[in-house]
mmCIF file of C-alpha atoms in Angstrom:
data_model
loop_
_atom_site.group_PDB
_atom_site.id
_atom_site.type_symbol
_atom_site.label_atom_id
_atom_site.label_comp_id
_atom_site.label_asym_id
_atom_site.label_seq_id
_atom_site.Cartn_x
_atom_site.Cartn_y
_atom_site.Cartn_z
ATOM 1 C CA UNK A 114 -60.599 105.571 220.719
ATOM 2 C CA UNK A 115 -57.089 104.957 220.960
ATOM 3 C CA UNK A 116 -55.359 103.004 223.849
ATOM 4 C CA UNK A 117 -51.726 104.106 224.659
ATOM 5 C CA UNK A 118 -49.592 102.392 227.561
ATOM 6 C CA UNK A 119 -46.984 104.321 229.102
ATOM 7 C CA UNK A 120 -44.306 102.968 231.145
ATOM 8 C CA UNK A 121 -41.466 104.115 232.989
ATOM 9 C CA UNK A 122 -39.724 103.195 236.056
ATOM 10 C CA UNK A 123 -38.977 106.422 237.326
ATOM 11 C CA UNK A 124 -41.605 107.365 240.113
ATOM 12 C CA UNK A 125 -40.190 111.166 241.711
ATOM 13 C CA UNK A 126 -37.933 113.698 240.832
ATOM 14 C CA UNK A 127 -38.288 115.174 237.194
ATOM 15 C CA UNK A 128 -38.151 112.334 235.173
ATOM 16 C CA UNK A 129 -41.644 111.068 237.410
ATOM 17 C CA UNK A 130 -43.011 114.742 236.520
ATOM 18 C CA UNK A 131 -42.731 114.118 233.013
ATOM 19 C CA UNK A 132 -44.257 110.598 233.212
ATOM 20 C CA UNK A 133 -47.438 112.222 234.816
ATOM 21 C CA UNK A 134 -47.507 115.224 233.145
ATOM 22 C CA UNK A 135 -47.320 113.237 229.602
ATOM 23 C CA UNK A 136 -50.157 110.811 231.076
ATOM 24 C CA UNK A 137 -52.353 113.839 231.439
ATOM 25 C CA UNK A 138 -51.343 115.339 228.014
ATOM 26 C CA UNK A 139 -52.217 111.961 226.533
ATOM 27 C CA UNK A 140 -55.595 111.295 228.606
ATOM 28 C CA UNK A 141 -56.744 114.846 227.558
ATOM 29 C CA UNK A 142 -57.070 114.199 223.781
ATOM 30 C CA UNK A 143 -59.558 111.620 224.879
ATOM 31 C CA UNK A 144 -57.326 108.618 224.625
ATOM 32 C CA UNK A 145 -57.421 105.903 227.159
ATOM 33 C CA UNK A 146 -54.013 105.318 229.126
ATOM 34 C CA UNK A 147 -52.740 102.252 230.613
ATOM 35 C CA UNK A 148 -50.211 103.724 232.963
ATOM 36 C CA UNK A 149 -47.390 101.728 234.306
ATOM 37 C CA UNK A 150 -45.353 102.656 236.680
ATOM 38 C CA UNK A 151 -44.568 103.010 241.078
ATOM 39 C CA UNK A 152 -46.890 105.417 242.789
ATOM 40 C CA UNK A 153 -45.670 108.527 242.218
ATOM 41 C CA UNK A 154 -43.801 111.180 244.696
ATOM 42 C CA UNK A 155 -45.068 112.934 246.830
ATOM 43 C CA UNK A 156 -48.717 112.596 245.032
ATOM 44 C CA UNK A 157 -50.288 109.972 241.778
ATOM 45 C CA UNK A 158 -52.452 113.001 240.345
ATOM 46 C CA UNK A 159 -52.801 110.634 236.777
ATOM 47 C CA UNK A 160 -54.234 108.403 238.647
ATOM 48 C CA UNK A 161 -57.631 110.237 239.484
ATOM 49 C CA UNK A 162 -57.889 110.377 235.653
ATOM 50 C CA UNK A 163 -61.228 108.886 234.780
ATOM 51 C CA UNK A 164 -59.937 107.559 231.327
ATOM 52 C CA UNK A 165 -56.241 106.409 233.145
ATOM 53 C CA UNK A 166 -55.837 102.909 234.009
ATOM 54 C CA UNK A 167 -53.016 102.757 236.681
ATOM 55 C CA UNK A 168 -50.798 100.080 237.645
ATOM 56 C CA UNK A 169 -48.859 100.442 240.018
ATOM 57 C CA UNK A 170 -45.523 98.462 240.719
ATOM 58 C CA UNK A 171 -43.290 98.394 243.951
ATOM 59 C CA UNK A 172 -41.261 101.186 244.828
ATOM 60 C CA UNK A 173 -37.692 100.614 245.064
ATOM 61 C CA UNK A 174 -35.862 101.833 248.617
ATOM 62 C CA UNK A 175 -33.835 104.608 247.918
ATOM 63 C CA UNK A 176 -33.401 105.811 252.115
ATOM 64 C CA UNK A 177 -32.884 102.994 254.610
ATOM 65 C CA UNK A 178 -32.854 99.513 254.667
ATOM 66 C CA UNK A 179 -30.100 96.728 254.133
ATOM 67 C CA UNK A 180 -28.532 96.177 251.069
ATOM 68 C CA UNK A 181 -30.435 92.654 250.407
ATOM 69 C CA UNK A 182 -33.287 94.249 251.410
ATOM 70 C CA UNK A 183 -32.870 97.049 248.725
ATOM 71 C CA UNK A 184 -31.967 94.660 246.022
ATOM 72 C CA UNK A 185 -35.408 92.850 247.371
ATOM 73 C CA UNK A 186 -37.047 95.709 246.176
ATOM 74 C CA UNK A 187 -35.281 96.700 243.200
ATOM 75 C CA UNK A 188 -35.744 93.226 241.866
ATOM 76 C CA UNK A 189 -39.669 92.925 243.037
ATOM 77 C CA UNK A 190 -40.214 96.761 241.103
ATOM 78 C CA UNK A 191 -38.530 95.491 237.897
ATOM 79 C CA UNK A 192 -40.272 91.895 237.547
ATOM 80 C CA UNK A 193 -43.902 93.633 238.664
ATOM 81 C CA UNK A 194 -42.979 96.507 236.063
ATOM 82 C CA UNK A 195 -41.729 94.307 232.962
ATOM 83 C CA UNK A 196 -44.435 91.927 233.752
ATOM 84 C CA UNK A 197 -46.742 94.576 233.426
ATOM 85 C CA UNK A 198 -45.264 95.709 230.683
ATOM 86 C CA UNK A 199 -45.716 92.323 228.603
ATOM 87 C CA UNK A 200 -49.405 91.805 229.707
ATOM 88 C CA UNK A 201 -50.483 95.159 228.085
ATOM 89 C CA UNK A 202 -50.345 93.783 225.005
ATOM 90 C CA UNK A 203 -52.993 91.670 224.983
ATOM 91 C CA UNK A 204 -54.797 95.318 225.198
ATOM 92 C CA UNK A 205 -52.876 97.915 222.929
ATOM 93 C CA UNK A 206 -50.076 97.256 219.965
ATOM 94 C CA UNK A 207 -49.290 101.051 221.069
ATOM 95 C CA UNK A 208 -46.526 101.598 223.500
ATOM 96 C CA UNK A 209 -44.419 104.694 224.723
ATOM 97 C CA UNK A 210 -41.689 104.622 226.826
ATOM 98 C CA UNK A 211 -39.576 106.971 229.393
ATOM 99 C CA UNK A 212 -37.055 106.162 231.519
ATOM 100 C CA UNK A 213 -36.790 102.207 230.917
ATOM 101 C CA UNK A 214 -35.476 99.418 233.290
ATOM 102 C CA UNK A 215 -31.233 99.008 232.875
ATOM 103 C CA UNK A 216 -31.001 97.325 229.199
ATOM 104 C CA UNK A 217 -30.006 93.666 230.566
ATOM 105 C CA UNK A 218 -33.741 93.752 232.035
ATOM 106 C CA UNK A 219 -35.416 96.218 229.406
ATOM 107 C CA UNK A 220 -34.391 94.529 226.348
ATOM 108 C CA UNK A 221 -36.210 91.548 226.091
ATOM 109 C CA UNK A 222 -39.768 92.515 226.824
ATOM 110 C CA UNK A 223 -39.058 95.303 224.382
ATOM 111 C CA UNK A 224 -37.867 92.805 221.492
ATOM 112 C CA UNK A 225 -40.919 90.784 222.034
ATOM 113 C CA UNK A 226 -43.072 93.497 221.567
ATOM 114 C CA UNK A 227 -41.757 94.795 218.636
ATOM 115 C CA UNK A 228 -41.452 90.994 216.797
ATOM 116 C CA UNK A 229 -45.312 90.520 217.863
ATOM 117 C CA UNK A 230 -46.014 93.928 215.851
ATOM 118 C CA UNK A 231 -45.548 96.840 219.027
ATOM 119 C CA UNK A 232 -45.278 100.161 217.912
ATOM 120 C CA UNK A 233 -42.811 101.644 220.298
ATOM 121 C CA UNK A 234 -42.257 105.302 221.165
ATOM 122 C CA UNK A 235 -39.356 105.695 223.027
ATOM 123 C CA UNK A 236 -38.593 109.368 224.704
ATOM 124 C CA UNK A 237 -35.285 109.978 225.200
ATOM 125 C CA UNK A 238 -34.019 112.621 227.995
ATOM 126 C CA UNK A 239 -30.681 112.192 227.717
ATOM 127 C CA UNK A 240 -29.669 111.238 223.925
ATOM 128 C CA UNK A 241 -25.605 111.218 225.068
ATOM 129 C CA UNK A 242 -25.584 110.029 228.986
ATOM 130 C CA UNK A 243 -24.517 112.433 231.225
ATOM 131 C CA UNK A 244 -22.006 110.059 233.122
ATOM 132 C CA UNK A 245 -21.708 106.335 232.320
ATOM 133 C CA UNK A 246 -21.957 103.806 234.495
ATOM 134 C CA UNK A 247 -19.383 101.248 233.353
ATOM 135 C CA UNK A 248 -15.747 101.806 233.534
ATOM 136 C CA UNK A 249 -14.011 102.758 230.112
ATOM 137 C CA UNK A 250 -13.000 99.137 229.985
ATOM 138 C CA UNK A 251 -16.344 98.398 229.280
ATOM 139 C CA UNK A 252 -18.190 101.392 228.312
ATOM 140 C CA UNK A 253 -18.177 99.498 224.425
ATOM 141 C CA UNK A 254 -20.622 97.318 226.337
ATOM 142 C CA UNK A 255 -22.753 100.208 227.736
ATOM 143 C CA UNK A 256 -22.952 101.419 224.420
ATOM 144 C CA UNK A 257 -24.030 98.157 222.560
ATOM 145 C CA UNK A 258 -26.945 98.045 225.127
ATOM 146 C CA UNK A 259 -28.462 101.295 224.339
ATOM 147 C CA UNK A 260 -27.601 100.862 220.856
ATOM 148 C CA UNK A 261 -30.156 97.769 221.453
ATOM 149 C CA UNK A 262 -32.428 99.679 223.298
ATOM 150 C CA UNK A 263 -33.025 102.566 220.548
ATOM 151 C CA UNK A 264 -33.030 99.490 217.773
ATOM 152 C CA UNK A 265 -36.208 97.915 219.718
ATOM 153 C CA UNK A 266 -38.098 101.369 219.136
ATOM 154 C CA UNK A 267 -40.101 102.477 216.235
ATOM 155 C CA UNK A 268 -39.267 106.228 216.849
ATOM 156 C CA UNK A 269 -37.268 108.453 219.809
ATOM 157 C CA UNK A 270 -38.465 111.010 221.029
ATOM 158 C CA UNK A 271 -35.870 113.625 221.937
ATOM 159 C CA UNK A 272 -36.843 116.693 224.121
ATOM 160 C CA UNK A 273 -34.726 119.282 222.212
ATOM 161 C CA UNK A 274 -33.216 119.669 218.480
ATOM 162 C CA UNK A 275 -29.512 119.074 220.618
ATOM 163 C CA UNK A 276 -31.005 115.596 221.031
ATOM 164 C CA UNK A 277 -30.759 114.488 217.732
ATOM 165 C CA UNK A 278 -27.220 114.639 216.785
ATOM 166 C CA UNK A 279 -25.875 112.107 219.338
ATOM 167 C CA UNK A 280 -28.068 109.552 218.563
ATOM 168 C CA UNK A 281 -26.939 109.641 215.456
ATOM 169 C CA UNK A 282 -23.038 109.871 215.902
ATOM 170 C CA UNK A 283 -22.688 107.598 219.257
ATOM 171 C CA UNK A 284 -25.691 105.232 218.196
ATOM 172 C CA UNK A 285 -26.002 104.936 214.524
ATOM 173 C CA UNK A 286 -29.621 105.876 214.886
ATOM 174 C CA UNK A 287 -31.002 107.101 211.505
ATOM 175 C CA UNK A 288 -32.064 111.000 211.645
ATOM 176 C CA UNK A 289 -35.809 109.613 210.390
ATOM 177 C CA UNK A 290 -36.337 107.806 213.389
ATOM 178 C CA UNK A 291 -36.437 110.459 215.514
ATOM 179 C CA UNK A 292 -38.849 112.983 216.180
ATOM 180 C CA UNK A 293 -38.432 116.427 218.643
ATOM 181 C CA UNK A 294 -41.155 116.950 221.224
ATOM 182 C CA UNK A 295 -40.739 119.623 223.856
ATOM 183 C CA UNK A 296 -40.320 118.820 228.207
ATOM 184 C CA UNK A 297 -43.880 119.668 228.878
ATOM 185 C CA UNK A 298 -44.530 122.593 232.319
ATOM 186 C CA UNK A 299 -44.271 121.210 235.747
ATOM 187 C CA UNK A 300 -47.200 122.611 237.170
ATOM 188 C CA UNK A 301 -45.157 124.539 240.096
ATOM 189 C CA UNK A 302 -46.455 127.676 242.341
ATOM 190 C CA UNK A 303 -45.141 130.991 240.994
ATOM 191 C CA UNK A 304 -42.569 131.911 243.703
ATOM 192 C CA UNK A 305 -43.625 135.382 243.255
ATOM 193 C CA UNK A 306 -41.666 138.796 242.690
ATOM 194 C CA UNK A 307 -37.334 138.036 243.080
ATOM 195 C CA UNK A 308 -36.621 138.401 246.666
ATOM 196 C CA UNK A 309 -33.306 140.813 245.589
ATOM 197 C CA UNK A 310 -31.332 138.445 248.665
ATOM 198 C CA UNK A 311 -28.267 137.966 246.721
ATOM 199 C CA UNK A 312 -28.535 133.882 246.237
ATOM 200 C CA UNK A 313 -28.580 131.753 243.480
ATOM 201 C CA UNK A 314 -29.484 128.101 243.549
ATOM 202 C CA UNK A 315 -27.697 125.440 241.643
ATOM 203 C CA UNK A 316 -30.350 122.519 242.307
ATOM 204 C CA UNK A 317 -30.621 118.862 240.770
ATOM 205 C CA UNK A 318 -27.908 116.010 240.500
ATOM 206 C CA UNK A 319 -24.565 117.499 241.547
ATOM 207 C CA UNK A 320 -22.466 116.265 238.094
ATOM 208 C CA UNK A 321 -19.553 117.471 236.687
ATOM 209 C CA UNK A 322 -21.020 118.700 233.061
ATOM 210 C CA UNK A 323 -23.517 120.918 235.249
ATOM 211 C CA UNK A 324 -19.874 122.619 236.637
ATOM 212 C CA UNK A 325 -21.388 122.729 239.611
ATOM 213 C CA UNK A 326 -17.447 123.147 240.674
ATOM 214 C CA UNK A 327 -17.085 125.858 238.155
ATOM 215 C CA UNK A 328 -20.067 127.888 239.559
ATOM 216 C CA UNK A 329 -19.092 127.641 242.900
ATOM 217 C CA UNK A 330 -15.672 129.430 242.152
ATOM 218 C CA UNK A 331 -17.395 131.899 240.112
ATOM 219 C CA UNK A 332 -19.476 133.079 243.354
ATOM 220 C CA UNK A 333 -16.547 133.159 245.139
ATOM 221 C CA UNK A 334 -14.593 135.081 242.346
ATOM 222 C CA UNK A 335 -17.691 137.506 242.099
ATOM 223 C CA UNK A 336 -17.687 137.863 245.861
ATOM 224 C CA UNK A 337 -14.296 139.173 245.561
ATOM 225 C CA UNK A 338 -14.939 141.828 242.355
ATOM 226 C CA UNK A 339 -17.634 143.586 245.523
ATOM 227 C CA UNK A 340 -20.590 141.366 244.626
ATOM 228 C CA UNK A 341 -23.243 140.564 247.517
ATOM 229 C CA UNK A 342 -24.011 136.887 245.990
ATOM 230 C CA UNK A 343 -23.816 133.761 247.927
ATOM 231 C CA UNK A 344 -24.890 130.341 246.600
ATOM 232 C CA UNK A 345 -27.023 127.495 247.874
ATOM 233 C CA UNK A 346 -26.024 123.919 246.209
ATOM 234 C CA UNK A 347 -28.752 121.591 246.488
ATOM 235 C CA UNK A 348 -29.195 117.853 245.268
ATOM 236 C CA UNK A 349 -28.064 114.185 245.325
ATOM 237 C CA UNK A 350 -24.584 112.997 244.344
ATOM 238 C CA UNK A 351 -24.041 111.421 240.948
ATOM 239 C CA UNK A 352 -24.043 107.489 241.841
ATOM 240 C CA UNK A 353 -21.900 107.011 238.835
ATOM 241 C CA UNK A 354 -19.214 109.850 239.809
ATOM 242 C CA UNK A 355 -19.098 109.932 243.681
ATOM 243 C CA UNK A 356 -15.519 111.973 243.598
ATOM 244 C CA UNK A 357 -17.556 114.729 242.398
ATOM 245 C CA UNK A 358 -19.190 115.979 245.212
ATOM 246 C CA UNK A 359 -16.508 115.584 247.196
ATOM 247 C CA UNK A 360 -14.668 118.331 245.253
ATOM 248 C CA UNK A 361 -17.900 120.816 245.290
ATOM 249 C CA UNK A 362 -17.400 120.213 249.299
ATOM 250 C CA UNK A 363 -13.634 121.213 249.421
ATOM 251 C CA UNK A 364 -14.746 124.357 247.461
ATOM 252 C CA UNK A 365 -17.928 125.037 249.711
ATOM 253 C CA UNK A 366 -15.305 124.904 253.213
ATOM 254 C CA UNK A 367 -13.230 127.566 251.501
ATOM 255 C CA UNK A 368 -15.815 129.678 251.347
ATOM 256 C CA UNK A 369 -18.881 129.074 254.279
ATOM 257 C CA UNK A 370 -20.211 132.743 254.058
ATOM 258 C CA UNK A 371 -21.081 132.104 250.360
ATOM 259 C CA UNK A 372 -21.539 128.619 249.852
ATOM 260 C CA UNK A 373 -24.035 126.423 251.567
ATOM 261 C CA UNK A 374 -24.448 122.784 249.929
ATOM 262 C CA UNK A 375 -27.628 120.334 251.109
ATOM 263 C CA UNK A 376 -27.333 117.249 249.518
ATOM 264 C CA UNK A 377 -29.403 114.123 249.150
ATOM 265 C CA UNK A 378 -32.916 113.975 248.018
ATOM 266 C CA UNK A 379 -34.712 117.636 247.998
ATOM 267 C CA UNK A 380 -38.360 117.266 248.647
ATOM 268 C CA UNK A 381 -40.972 119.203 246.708
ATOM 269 C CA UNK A 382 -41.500 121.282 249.167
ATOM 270 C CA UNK A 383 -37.868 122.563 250.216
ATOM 271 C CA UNK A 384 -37.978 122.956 245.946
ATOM 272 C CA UNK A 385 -40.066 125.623 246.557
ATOM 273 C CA UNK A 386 -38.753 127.198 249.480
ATOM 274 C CA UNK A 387 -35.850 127.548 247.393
ATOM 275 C CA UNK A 388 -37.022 128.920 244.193
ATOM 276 C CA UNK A 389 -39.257 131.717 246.276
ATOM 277 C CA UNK A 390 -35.312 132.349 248.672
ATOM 278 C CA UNK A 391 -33.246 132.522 245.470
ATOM 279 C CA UNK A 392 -32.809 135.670 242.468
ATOM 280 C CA UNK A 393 -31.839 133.270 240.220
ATOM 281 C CA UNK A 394 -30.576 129.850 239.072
ATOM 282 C CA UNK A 395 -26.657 129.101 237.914
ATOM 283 C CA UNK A 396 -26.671 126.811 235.331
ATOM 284 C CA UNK A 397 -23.126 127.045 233.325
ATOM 285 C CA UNK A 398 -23.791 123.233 231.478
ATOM 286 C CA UNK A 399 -21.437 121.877 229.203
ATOM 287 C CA UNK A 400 -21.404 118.441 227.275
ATOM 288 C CA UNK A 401 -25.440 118.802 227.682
ATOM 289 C CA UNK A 402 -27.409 117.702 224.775
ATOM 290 C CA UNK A 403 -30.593 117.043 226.608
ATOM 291 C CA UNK A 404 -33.686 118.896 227.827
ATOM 292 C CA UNK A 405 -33.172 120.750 231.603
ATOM 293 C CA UNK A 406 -36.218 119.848 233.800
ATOM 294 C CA UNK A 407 -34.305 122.134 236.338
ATOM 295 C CA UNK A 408 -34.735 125.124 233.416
ATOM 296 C CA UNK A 409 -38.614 124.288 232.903
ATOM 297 C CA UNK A 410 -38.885 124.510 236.795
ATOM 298 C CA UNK A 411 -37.170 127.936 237.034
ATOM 299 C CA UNK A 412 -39.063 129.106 234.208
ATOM 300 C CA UNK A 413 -42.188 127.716 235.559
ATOM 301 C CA UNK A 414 -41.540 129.314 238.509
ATOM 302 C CA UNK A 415 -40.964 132.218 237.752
ATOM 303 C CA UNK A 416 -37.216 132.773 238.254
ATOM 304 C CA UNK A 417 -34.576 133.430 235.405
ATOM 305 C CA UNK A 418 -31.299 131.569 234.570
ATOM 306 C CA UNK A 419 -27.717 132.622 234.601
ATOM 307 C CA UNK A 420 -27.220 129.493 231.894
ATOM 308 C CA UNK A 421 -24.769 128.126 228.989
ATOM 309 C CA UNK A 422 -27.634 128.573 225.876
ATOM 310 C CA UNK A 423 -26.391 123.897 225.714
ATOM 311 C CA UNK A 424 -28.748 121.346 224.709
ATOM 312 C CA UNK A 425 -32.454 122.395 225.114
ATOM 313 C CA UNK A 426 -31.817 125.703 227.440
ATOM 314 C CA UNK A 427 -31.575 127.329 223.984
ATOM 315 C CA UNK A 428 -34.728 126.136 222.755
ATOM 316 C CA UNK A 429 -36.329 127.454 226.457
ATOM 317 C CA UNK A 430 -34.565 130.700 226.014
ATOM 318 C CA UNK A 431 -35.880 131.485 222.871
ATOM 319 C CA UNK A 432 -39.327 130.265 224.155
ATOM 320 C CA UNK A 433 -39.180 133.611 226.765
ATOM 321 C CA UNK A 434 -37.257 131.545 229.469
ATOM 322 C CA UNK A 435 -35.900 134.746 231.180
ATOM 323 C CA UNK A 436 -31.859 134.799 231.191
ATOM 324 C CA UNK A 437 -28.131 136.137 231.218
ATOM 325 C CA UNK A 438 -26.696 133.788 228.404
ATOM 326 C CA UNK A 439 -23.158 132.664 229.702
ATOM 327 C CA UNK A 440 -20.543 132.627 226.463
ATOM 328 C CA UNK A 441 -19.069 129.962 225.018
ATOM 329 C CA UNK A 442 -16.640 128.098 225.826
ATOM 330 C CA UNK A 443 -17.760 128.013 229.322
ATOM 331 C CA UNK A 444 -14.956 129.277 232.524
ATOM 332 C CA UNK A 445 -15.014 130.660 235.093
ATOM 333 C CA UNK A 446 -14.109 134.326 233.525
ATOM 334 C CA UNK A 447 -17.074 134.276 231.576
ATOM 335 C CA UNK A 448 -20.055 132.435 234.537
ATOM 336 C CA UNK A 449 -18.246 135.517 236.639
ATOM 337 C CA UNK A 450 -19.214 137.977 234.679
ATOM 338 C CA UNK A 451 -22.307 136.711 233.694
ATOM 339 C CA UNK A 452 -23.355 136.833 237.622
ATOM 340 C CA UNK A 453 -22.384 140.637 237.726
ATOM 341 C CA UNK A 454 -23.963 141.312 234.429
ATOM 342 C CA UNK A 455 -27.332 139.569 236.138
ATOM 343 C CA UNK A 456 -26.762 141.841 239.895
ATOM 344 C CA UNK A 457 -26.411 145.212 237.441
ATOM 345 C CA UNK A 458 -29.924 144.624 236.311
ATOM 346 C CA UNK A 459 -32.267 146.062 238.848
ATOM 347 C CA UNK A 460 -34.810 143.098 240.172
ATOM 348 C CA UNK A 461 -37.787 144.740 239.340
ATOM 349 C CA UNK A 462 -36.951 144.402 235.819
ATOM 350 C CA UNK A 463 -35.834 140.623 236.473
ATOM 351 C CA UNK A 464 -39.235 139.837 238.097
ATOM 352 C CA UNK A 465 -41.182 141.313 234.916
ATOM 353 C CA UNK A 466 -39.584 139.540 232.603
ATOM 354 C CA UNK A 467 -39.593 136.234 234.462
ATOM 355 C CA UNK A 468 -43.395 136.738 235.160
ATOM 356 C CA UNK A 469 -43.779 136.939 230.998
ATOM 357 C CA UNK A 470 -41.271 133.969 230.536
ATOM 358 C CA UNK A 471 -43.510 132.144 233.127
ATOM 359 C CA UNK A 472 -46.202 132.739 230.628
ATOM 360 C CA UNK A 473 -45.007 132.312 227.557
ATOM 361 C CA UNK A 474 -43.288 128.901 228.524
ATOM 362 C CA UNK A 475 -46.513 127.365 229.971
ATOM 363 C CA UNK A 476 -48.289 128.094 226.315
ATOM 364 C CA UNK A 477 -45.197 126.334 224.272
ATOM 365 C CA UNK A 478 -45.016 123.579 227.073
ATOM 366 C CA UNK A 479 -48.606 122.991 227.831
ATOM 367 C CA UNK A 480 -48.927 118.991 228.354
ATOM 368 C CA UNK A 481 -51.964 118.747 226.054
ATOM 369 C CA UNK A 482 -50.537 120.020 222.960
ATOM 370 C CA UNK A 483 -47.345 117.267 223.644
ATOM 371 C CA UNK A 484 -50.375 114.640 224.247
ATOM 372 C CA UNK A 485 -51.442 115.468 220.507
ATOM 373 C CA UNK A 486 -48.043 115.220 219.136
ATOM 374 C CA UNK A 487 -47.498 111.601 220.362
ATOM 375 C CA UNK A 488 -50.324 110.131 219.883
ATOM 376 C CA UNK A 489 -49.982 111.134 215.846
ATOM 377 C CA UNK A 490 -46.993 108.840 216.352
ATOM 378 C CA UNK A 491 -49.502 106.265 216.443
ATOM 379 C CA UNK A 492 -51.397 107.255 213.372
#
């Protein structure tokens, strides 16, 4: 029987879904999982797993706290997690990894491994970053690190077909080394037939290539062609583009009837509260070459998209992910008229076909069948 260890450092949001949801996928071809990573948010469900061995570093703070007190933390989560990390080899040469520690941490437990003969799976959710974290001054230096990160793996994994082709223009990664392997269900309550209220959501990390900006004057634009639509905006600021959301507020005062913006962390809970309020969600993406867990959770759901067909919301829509396609190039012309397009369609028609796309996306998604892909990686 195989023995796989997983590790990420990511404990909530989506990228902590996919961690447990991959965990599950891998335990349920019968492999034994060493599982490595902070308790997850709001609930650990891999780790009542009977053939899931979890470890369980430090969560970092993310609310509260002073600032040496975070770092404290931070520090505490990476050491327990990277030490972790390097004892697991003494049980399993077979590794995969998702959502790894910054590279000036990551990088040297992940040489090791590989020079003492670790095969290394390394999944990949966002193949061209969606905002950098060094200035351009030094973004050559942000670059050489993940160019050292994908050299320590033996394949990437890459949640869409858009995800190869960066890695291989920005990175120099050769096309054999990486492999496609779909964003697996979340496992979400169906929020049931579309309420016909008028609202869309626009939910997840408020960034500028989700035009967050752009979709906001769309509403308002549609608002003004005699559509009933108003817009809720919820999510947490990009920490690597702060400016950002203060722009999305300056649009959201101009406009208070139509625009309502709740920012910071959105619990699981208000997710769903959401999803059941809203007819659909506006996603008009650009520069996106990853998979969107916030598409998988609509379509899981049971709600369609108003979406740009970028990155892997082309491979959902063709999947049965139920949605108005906004053209190409993206403006605010076209994400108008793809909102009116959406309110001419009656909602009872809307609700059937999200209901089948609900269906159709938990069969191509199903965490099992992903379990069996990556653990032929290891073959």
């Amino acid at each position: 029987m195989k023995r796989i260890v997983v590790y990420t450092r990511a404990w909530r949001s989506g990228a902590g879904l996919y961690a447990q949801g991959l965990v599950e996928g891998l335990a349920a071809t019968g492999c034994k999982v060493v599982f490595i990573a902070p308790a997850g948010y709001p609930e650990d469900p891999a780790a009542h797993l009977d053939n899931v061995r979890r470890v369980r570093p430090v969560r970092e703070l993310v609310d509260g706290g002073s600032r040496p007190r975070r770092a404290l933390f931070s520090f505490a989560r990476v050491a327990g997690g990277l030490g972790a990390l390097l004892a697991a080899r003494f049980t399993s040469r077979r590794f995969i990894v998702s959502i790894p520690d910054p590279f000036v941490f990551a990088i040297w437990p992940l040489m090791l491994l590989r020079l003492t003969g670790t095969r290394i799976a390394l999944v990949c959710h966002d193949p061209e970053p969606h905002s950098w974290s060094l200035s351009a001054r030094w973004r050559w230096l942000e670059r050489a690190g993940y160019r050292l990160i994908y050299d320590c793996a033996s394949v990437i994994v890459v949640l869409s077909e858009a995800g190869r082709g960066p890695l291989v223009r920005l990175f120099g990664v050769p096309a054999s080394k990486i492999v496609v392997s779909p964003h697996g269900a979340f496992e979400v309550p169906a929020a049931g037939p579309l309420p016909g209220s008028g609202t869309l959501l626009a939910f997840g990390t408020i960034r500028r290539n989700k035009q967050v900006a752009l979709a906001m004057e769309a509403v308002i634009a549609a608002r003004e062609a005699g559509c009933r639509v108003s817009m809720i905006v919820a999510g947490a600021k990009d920490p690597n583009d702060p400016t950002y959301l203060d722009e999305c507020r300056a649009i959201a005062a101009r406009c208070p009837d139509g625009l309502v913006m709740e920012t910071g962390f959105i619990t699981d809970e208000r997710v769903n509260e959401l999803l059941s309020a809203c007819d659909a969600l506006l996603m008009p993406y650009t520069d996106f070459n990853s998979q969107s867990g916030v598409a998988v959770l609509a379509g899981m759901a049971g709600r369609p998209v108003i979406a740009a067909p970028a990155g892997g919301i082309a491979d959902l829509i063709a999947a049965g992910l139920a949605a108005v396609e906004i053209p190409t190039p993206v403006d605010r012309d076209g994400v108008t008229r793809s909102i009116l397009a959406f309110y001419a369609t009656p909602k009872a028609e809307w609700s059937d076909r999200a209901a089948r796309g609900r269906v159709l996306l938990s069969q191509a998604l199903a965490w099992p069948r992903i379990g069996r892909q990556l653990v032929e990686l290891f073959d």
